[in-house]
Short mmCIF file of C-alpha atoms in Angstrom, two decimals:
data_model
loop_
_atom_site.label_atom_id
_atom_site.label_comp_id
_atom_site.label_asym_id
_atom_site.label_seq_id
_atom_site.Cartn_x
_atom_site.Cartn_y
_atom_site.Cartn_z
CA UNK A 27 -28.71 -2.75 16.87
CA UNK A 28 -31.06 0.29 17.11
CA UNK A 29 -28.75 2.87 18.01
CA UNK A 30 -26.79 1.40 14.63
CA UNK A 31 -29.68 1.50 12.33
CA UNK A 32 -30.64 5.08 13.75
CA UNK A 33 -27.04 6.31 12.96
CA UNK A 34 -26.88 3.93 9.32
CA UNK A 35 -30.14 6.14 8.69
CA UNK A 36 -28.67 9.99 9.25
CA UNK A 37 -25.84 8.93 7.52
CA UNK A 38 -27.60 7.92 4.38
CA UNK A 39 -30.49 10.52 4.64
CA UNK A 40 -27.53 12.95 4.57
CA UNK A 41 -25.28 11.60 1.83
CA UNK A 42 -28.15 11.39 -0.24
CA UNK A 43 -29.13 14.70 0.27
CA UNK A 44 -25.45 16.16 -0.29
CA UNK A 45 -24.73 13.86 -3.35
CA UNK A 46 -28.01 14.66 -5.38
CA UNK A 47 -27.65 18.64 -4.74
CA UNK A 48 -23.69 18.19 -5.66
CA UNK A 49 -24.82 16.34 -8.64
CA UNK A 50 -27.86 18.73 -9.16
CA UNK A 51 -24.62 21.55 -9.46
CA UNK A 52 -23.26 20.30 -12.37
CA UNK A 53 -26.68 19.35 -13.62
CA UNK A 54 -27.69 23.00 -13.31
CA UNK A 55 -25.11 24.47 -15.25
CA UNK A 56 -24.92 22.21 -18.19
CA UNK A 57 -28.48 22.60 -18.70
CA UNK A 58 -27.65 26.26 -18.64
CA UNK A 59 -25.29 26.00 -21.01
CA UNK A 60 -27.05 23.56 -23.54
CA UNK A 61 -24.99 20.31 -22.71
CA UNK A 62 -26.69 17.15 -22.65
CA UNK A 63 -27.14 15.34 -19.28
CA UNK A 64 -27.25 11.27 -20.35
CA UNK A 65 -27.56 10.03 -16.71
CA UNK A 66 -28.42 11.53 -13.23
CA UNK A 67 -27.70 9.29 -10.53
CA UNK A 68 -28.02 9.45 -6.73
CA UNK A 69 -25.15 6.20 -6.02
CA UNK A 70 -22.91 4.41 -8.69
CA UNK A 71 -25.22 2.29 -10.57
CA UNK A 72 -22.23 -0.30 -11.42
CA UNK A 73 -23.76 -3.30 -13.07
CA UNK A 74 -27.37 -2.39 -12.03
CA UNK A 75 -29.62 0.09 -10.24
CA UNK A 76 -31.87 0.24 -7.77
CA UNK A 77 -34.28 2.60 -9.45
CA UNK A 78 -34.57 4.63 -12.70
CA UNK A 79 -36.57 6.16 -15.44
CA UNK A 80 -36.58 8.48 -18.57
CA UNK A 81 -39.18 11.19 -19.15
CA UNK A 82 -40.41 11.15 -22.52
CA UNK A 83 -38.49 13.59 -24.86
CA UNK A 84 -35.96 13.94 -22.74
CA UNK A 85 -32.37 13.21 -22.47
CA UNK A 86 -31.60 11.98 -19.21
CA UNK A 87 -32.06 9.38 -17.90
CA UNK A 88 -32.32 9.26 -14.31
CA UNK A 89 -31.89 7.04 -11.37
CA UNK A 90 -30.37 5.75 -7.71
CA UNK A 91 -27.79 2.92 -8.00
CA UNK A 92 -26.83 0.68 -5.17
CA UNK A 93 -22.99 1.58 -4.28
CA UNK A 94 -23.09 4.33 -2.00
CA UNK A 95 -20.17 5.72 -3.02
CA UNK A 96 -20.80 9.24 -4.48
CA UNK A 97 -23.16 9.93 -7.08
CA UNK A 98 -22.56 11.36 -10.96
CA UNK A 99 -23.30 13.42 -14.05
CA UNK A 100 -22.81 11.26 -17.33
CA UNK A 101 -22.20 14.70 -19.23
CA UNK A 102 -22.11 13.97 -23.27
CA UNK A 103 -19.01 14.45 -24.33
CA UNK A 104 -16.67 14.64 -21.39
CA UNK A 105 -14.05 12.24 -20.37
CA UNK A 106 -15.34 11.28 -16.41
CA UNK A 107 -15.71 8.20 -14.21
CA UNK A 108 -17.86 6.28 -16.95
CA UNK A 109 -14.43 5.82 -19.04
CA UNK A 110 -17.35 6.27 -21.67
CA UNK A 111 -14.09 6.64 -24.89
CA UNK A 112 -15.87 5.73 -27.87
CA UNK A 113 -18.24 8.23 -27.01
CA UNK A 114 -15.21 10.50 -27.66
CA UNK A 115 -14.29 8.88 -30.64
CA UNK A 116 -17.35 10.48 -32.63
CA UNK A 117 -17.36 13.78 -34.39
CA UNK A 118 -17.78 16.86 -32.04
CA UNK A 119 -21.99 17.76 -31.55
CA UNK A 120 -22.93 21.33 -30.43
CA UNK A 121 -24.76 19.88 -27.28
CA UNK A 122 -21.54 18.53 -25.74
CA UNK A 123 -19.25 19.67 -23.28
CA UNK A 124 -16.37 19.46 -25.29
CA UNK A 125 -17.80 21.81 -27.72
CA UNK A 126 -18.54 24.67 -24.72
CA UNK A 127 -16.03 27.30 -23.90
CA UNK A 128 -13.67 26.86 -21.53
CA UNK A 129 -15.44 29.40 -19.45
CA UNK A 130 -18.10 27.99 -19.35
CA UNK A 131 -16.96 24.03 -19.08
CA UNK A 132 -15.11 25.62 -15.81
CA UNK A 133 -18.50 26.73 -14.31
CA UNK A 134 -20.23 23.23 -15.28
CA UNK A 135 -17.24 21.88 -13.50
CA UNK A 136 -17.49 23.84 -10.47
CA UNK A 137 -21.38 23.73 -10.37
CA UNK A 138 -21.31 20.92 -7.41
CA UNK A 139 -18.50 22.29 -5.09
CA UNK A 140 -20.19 25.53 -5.66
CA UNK A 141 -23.58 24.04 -4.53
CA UNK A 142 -22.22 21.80 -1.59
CA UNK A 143 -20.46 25.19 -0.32
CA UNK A 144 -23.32 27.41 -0.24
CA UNK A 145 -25.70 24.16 1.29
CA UNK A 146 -23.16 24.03 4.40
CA UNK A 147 -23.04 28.19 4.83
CA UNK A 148 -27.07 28.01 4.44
CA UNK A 149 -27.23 25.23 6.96
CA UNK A 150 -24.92 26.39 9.55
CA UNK A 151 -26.83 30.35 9.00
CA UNK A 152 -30.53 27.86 9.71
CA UNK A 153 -29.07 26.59 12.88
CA UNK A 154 -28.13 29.38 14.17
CA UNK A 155 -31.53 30.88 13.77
CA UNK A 156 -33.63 28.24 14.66
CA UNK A 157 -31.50 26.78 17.54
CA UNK A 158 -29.12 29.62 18.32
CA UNK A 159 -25.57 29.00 19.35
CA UNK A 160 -25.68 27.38 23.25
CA UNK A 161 -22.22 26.39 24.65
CA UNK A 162 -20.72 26.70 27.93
CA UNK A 163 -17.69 29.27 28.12
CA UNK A 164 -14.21 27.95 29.21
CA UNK A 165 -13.93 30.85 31.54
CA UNK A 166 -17.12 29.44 33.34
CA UNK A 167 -15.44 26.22 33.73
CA UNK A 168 -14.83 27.08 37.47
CA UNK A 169 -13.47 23.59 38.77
CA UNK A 170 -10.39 23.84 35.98
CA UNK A 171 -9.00 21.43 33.78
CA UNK A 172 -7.29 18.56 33.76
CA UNK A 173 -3.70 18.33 32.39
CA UNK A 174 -1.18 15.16 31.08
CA UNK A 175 2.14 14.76 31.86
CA UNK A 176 2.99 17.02 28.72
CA UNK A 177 0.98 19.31 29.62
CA UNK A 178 2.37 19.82 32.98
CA UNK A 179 5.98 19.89 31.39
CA UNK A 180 5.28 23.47 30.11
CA UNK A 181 3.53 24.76 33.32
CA UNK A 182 0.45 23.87 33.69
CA UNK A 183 -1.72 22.96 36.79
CA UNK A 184 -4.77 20.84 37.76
CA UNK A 185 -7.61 22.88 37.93
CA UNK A 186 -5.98 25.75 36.37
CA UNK A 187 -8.95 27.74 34.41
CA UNK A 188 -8.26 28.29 30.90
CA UNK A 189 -8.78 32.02 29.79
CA UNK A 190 -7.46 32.61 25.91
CA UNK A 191 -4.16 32.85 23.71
CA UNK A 192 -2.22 36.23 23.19
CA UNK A 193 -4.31 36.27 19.75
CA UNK A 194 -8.12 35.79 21.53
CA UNK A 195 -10.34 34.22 24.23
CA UNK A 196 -11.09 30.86 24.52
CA UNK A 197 -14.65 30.21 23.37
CA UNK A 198 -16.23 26.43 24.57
CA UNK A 199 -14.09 23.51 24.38
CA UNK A 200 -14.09 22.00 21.27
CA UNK A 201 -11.43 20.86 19.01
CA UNK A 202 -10.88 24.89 18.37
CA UNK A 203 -9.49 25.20 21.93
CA UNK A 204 -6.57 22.43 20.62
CA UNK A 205 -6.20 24.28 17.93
CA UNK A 206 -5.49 27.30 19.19
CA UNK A 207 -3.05 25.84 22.02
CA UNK A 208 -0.92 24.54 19.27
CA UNK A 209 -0.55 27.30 18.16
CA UNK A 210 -0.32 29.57 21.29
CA UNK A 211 2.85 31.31 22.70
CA UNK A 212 1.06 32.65 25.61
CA UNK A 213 -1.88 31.03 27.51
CA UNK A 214 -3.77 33.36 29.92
CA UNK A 215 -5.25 31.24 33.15
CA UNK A 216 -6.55 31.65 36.41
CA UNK A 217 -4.68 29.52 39.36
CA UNK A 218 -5.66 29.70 42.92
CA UNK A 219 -8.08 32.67 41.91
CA UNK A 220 -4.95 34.88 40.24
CA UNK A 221 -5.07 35.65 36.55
CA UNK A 222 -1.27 34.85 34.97
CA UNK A 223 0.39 33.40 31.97
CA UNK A 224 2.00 30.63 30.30
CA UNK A 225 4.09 30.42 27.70
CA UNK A 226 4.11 27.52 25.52
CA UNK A 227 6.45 27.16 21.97
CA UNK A 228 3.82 27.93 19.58
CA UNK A 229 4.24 24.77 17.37
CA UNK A 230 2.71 21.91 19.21
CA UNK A 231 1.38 18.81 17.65
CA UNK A 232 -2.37 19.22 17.20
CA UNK A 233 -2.81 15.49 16.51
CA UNK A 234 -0.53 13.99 19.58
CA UNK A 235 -2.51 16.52 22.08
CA UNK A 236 -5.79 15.10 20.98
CA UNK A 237 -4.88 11.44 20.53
CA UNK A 238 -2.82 11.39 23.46
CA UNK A 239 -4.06 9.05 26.41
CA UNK A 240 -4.93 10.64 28.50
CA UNK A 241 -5.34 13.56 26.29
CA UNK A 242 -3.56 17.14 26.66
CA UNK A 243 -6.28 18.74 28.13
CA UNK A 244 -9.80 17.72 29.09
CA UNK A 245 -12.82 19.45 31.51
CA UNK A 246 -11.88 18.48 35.64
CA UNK A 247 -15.11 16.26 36.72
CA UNK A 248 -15.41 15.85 40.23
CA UNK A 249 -15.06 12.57 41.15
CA UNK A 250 -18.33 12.45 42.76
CA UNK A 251 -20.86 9.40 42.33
CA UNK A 252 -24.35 10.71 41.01
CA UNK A 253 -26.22 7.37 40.95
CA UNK A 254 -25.69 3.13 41.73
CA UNK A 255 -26.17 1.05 39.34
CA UNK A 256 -27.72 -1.76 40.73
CA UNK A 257 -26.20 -5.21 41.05
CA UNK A 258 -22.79 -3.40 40.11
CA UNK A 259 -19.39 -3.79 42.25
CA UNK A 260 -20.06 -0.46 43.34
CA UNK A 261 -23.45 -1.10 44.79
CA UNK A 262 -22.03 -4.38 46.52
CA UNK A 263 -19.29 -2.17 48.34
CA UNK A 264 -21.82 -0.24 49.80
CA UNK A 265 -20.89 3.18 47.68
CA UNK A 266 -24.25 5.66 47.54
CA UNK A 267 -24.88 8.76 45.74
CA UNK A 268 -23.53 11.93 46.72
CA UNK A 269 -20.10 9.91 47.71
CA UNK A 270 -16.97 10.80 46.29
CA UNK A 271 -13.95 8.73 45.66
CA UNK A 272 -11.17 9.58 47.65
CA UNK A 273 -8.36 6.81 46.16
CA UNK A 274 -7.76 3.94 44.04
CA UNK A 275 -5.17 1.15 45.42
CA UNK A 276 -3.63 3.78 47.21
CA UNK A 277 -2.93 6.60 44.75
CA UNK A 278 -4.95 9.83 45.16
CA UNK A 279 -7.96 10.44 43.22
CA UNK A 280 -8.57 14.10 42.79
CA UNK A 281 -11.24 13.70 39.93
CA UNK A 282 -13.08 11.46 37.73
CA UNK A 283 -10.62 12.12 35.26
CA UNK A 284 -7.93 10.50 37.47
CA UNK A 285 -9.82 7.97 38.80
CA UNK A 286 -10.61 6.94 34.39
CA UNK A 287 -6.77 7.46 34.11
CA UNK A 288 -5.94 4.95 36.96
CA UNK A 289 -8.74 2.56 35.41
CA UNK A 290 -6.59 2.57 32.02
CA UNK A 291 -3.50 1.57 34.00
CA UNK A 292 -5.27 -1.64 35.03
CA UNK A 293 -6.55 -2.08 30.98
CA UNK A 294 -3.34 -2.49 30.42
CA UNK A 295 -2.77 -5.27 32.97
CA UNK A 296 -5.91 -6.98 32.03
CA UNK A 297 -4.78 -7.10 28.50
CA UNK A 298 -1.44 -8.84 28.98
CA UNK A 299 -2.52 -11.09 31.00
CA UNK A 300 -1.91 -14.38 30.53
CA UNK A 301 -3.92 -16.74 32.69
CA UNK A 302 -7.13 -16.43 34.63
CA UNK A 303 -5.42 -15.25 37.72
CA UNK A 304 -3.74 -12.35 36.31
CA UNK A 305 -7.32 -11.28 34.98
CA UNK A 306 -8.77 -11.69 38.48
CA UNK A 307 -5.99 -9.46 39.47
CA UNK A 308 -6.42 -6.78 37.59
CA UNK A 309 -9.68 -6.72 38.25
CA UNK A 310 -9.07 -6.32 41.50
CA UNK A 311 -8.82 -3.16 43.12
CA UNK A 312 -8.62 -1.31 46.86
CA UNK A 313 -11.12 1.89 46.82
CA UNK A 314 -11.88 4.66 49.69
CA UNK A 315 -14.50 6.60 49.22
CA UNK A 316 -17.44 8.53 51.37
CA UNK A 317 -18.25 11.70 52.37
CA UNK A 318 -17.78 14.47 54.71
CA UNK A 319 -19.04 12.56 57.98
CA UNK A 320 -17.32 9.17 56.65
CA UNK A 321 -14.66 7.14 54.99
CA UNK A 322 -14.75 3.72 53.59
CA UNK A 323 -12.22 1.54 52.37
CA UNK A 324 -13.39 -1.63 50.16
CA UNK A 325 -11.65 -4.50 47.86
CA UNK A 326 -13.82 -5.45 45.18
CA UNK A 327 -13.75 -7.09 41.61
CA UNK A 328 -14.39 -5.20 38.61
CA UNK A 329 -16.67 -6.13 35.70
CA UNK A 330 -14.90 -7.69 32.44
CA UNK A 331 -14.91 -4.56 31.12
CA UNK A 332 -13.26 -2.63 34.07
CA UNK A 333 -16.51 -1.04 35.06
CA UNK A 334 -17.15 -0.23 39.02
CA UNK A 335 -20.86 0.51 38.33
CA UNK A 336 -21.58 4.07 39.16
CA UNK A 337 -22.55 7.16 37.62
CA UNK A 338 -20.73 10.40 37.88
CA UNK A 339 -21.84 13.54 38.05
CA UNK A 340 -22.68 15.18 34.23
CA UNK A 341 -20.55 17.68 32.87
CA UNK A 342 -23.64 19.77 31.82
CA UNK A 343 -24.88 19.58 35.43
CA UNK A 344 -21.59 21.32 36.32
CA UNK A 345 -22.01 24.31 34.70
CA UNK A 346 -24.92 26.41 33.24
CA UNK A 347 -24.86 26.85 29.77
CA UNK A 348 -25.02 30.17 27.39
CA UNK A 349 -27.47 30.94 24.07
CA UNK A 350 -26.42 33.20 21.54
CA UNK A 351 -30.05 33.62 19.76
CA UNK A 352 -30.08 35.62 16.07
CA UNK A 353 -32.40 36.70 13.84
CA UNK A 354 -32.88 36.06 10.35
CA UNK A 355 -30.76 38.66 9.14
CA UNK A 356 -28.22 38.25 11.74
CA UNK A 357 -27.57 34.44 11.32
CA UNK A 358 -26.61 34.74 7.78
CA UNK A 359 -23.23 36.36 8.61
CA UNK A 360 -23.20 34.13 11.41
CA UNK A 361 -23.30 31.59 9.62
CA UNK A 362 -21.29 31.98 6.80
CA UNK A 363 -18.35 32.50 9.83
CA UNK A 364 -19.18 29.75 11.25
CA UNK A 365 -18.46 27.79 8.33
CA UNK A 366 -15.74 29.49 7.41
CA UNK A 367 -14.38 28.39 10.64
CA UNK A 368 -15.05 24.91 10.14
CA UNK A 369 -13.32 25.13 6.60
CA UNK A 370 -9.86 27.28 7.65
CA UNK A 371 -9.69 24.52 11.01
CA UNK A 372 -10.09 21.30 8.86
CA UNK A 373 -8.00 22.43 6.23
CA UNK A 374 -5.30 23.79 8.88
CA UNK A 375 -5.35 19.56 10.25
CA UNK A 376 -5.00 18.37 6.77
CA UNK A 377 -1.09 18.40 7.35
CA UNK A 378 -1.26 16.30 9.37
CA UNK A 379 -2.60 13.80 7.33
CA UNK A 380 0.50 12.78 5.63
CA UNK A 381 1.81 11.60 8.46
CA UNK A 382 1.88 8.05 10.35
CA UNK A 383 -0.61 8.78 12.95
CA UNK A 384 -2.34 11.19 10.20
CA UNK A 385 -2.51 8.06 8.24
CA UNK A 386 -4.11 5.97 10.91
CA UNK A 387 -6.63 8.47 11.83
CA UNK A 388 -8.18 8.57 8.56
CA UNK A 389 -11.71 6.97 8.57
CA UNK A 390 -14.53 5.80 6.07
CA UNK A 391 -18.38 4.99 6.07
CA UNK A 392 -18.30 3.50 10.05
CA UNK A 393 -15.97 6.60 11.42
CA UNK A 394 -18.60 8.84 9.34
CA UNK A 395 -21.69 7.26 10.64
CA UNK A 396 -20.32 7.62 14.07
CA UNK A 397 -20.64 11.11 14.14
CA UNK A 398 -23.89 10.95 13.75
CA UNK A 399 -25.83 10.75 17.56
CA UNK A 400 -27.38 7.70 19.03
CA UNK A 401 -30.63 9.23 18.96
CA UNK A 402 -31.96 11.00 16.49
CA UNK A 403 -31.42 14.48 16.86
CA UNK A 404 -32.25 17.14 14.31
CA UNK A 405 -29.95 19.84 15.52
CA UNK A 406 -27.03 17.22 15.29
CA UNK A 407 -28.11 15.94 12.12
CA UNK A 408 -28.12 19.06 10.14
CA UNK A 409 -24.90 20.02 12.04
CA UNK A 410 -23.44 16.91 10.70
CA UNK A 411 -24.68 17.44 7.04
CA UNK A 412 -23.17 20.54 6.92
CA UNK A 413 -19.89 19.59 8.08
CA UNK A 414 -19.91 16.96 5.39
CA UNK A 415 -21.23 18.96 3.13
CA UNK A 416 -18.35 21.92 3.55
CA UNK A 417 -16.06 18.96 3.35
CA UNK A 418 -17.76 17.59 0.32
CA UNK A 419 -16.99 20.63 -1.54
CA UNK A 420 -12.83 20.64 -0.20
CA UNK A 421 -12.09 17.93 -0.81
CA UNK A 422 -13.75 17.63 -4.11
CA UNK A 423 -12.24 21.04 -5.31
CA UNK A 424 -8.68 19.54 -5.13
CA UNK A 425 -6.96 19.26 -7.90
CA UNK A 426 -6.88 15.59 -8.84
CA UNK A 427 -8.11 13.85 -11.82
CA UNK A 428 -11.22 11.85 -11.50
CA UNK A 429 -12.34 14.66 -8.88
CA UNK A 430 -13.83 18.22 -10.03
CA UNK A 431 -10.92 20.12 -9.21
CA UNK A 432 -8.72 17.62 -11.22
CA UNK A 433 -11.38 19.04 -14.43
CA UNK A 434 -10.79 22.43 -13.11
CA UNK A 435 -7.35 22.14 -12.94
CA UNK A 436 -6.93 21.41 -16.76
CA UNK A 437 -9.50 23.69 -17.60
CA UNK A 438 -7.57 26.48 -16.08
CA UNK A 439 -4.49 25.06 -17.83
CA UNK A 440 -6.43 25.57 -21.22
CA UNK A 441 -7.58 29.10 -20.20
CA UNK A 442 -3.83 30.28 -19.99
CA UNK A 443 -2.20 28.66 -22.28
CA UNK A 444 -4.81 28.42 -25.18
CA UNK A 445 -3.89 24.84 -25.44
CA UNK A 446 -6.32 22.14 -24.77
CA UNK A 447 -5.05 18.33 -23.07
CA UNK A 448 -5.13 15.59 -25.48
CA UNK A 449 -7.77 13.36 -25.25
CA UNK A 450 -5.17 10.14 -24.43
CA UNK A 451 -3.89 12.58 -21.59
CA UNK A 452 -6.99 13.18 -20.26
CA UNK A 453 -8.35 9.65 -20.01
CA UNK A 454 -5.06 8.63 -18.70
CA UNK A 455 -5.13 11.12 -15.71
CA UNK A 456 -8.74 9.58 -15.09
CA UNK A 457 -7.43 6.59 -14.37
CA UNK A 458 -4.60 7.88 -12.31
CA UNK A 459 -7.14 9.73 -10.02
CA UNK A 460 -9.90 7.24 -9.96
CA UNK A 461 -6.93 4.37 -8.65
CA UNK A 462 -6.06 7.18 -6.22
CA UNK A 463 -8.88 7.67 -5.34
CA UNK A 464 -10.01 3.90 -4.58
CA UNK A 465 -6.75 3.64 -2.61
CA UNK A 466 -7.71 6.43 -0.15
CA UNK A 467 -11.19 4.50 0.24
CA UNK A 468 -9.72 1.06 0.70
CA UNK A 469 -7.09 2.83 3.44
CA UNK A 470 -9.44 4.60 5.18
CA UNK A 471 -11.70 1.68 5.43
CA UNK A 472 -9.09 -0.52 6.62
CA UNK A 473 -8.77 1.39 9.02
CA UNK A 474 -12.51 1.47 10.29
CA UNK A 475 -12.03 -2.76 10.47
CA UNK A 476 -8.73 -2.39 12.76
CA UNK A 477 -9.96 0.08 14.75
CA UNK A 478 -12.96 -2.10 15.70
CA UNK A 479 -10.62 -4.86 16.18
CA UNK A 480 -8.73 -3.24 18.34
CA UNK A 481 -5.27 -2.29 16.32
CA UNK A 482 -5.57 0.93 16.02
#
């Protein structure tokens, strides 16, 4: 319950944050520009709000409302989420938006994505200074990596050390390393101490290497048992730290990652099961294991939940990490790359969205607060909002009504052709985007529930 309130916390702390600069973006410019700001909300106030007030002689009036769902602007004459038509019905005032040039109704328009942009590059350039950039290099990954069955097809080797594409070095492993793989038609290793090359079609699916089980690729961990956990099976078989495991009902276990892999084999036993005897049975297992000076073999029963009760050896005790410190001046350009990164590699994945699996792997509020560490951590937090925050601005820049780029997108239209949308059009497409809009929500959602009951 704690480690869910901690991570319901950062995720609120940093929506907030992102929705009332986004809002403050549009809020900015109008102001600028003379248009009248009714309402400034943090949250959809629908029905009621949480909180508000009105400073005397002024126009806005604002507050935080109780749906979580965004925030707004209630701009004075503009057609937007408040369906506010009658409002549109009345003669044209000088201090509304409709009344503005184009130009600058565009730049009120843009005022949030614009904000939410610059928040993520300023973020990103703050972390770098404060915290530096510490990762461990894939070249220093000494013990290799761990390959599927796919993997293998096109030439690849446990423990094989990963090196770069024909295009540029491999940096940490990250979702960047799958990235690059897909799109790889040469991969530069090191096997059995000798540098060489693989080459791979250049076209591979990003989303079936990652969601794969077990995945494409994945870090070799030794399958070497750091600590007991008392009272476990593993403690009652007489297993100790510093012993490795050796096999697993007679298959070879090279690594931890083969030993998980074998684990999942009997996951799938345990869930078809069908009486209490097939559960005690796939539960059961035959494990040797010791050290140099000794070998033991042991039957044992799992726990429910497939657990033997040890700890292996961290991945971060493995290998020694590297810092990248910067100065002021120097994480600014840092930064802005690194968030550029971020940007170009979500937007590459987006494809991939509008397909079945792409579909399924979409996520709302409980994938999002996920993300968000156990513990609270202020490096990971402000890593997080910025990542939302670059993705704030994307995906609000596209170009569907209801969303600021759907605004933009007839605003340009009105630029070129001198011809402004009727007002029946406009509050139409509203509509259209808004129900799109709610469907996306409601899918991704959905898909949150299934997930955590186990369908997806």
């Amino acid at each position: 319950m704690e480690v869910f309130l901690i991570r319901v916390l950062q995720f609120i702390l940093a929506i907030s944050l992102l929705v009332l600069l986004h809002e403050g973006g549009h809020f900015f410019f109008s102001k600028l520009f003379g248009v009248r700001v009714e309402k400034f909300y943090v949250f959809f106030d629908w029905k009621f709000s949480l909180f508000k007030f009105k400073p005397k002689n002024s126009d806005t009036e604002y507050g935080i409302g109780w749906l979580p769902l965004g925030g707004y602007c209630k701009i004075a004459g503009m057609i937007d989420e408040s369906f506010d038509t009658e409002q549109m019905k009345q003669p044209v005032q000088p201090w509304e938006f409709r009344a503005k040039p184009a130009w600058q109704r565009l730049l009120i328009m843009i005022g949030g994505v614009l904000v939410n942009f610059l928040l993520a590059l300023f973020i990103y350039s703050m972390i770098l200074y404060h915290w530096g950039d510490t990762y461990i290099p894939v070249k220093d990954m000494t013990l290799g990596m761990k390959f599927n069955e796919e993997a293998k097809s096109y030439g690849f080797k446990d423990g094989d050390i990963l090196l770069g594409t024909e295009t540029h070095a491999f940096k940490d492993f990250s979702a960047d390393l799958y990235r690059d793989l897909s799109v790889a038609k040469r991969v530069d290793i090191i096997r059995d101490k000798k540098k060489m090359s693989i080459n791979l079609p250049g076209n591979l699916n990003l989303l079936g290497m990652m969601k794969a089980d077990p995945s494409f690729v994945r870090p070799l961990i030794p399958a070497k048992v750091d600590s007991v956990i008392p009272g476990s099976p593993a403690e009652a078989i007489g297993m100790k730290a510093g012993d490795h495991i050796f096999a697993l009902n007679g298959s070879p276990v090279d690594s931890h990652n083969e030993f998980t892999d074998l684990l999942g084999c009997r996951q799938d036993m345990l869930d078809t099961a069908t009486s209490h005897a097939d559960s005690l049975k796939a539960r059961t297992v035959t494990i040797v294991f010791g050290n140099e000076t000794r070998k033991d073999t042991a039957t044992t029963q799992l726990t429910p939940d497939l657990k033997l009760g040890y700890v292996t050896t961290s991945f971060l005790s493995l290998y020694k990490p590297v810092t990248v410190e910067y100065g002021f001046l120097e994480s600014i350009p840092a930064g802005i790359k690194y968030g550029w990164d971020v940007l170009s590699g979500y937007v590459g994945d987006l494809k991939y969205v509008f397909s079945a699996d792409g579909a399924k792997s979409l996520g709302g509020f409980g994938a999002i607060g996920s993300l968000f560490p156990p513990m609270w951590d202020w490096y990971m937090f402000w890593k997080m909002t910025a990542f939302l925050s670059i993705i704030l601005a994307f995906m609000n820049i596209l170009p569907i009504p209801a969303l600021d780029g759907g605004h933009v997108l007839f605003l340009l239209y009105e630029m070129i052709t001198r011809r402004k949308p009727s007002e029946n059009f406009m509050i139409k497409a509203e509509y259209v985007g808004f129900g799109i809009l709610i469907l996306l929500m409601v899918v991704a959602n959905l898909n949150d529930i299934l997930r955590g009951l186990g369908y997806l």
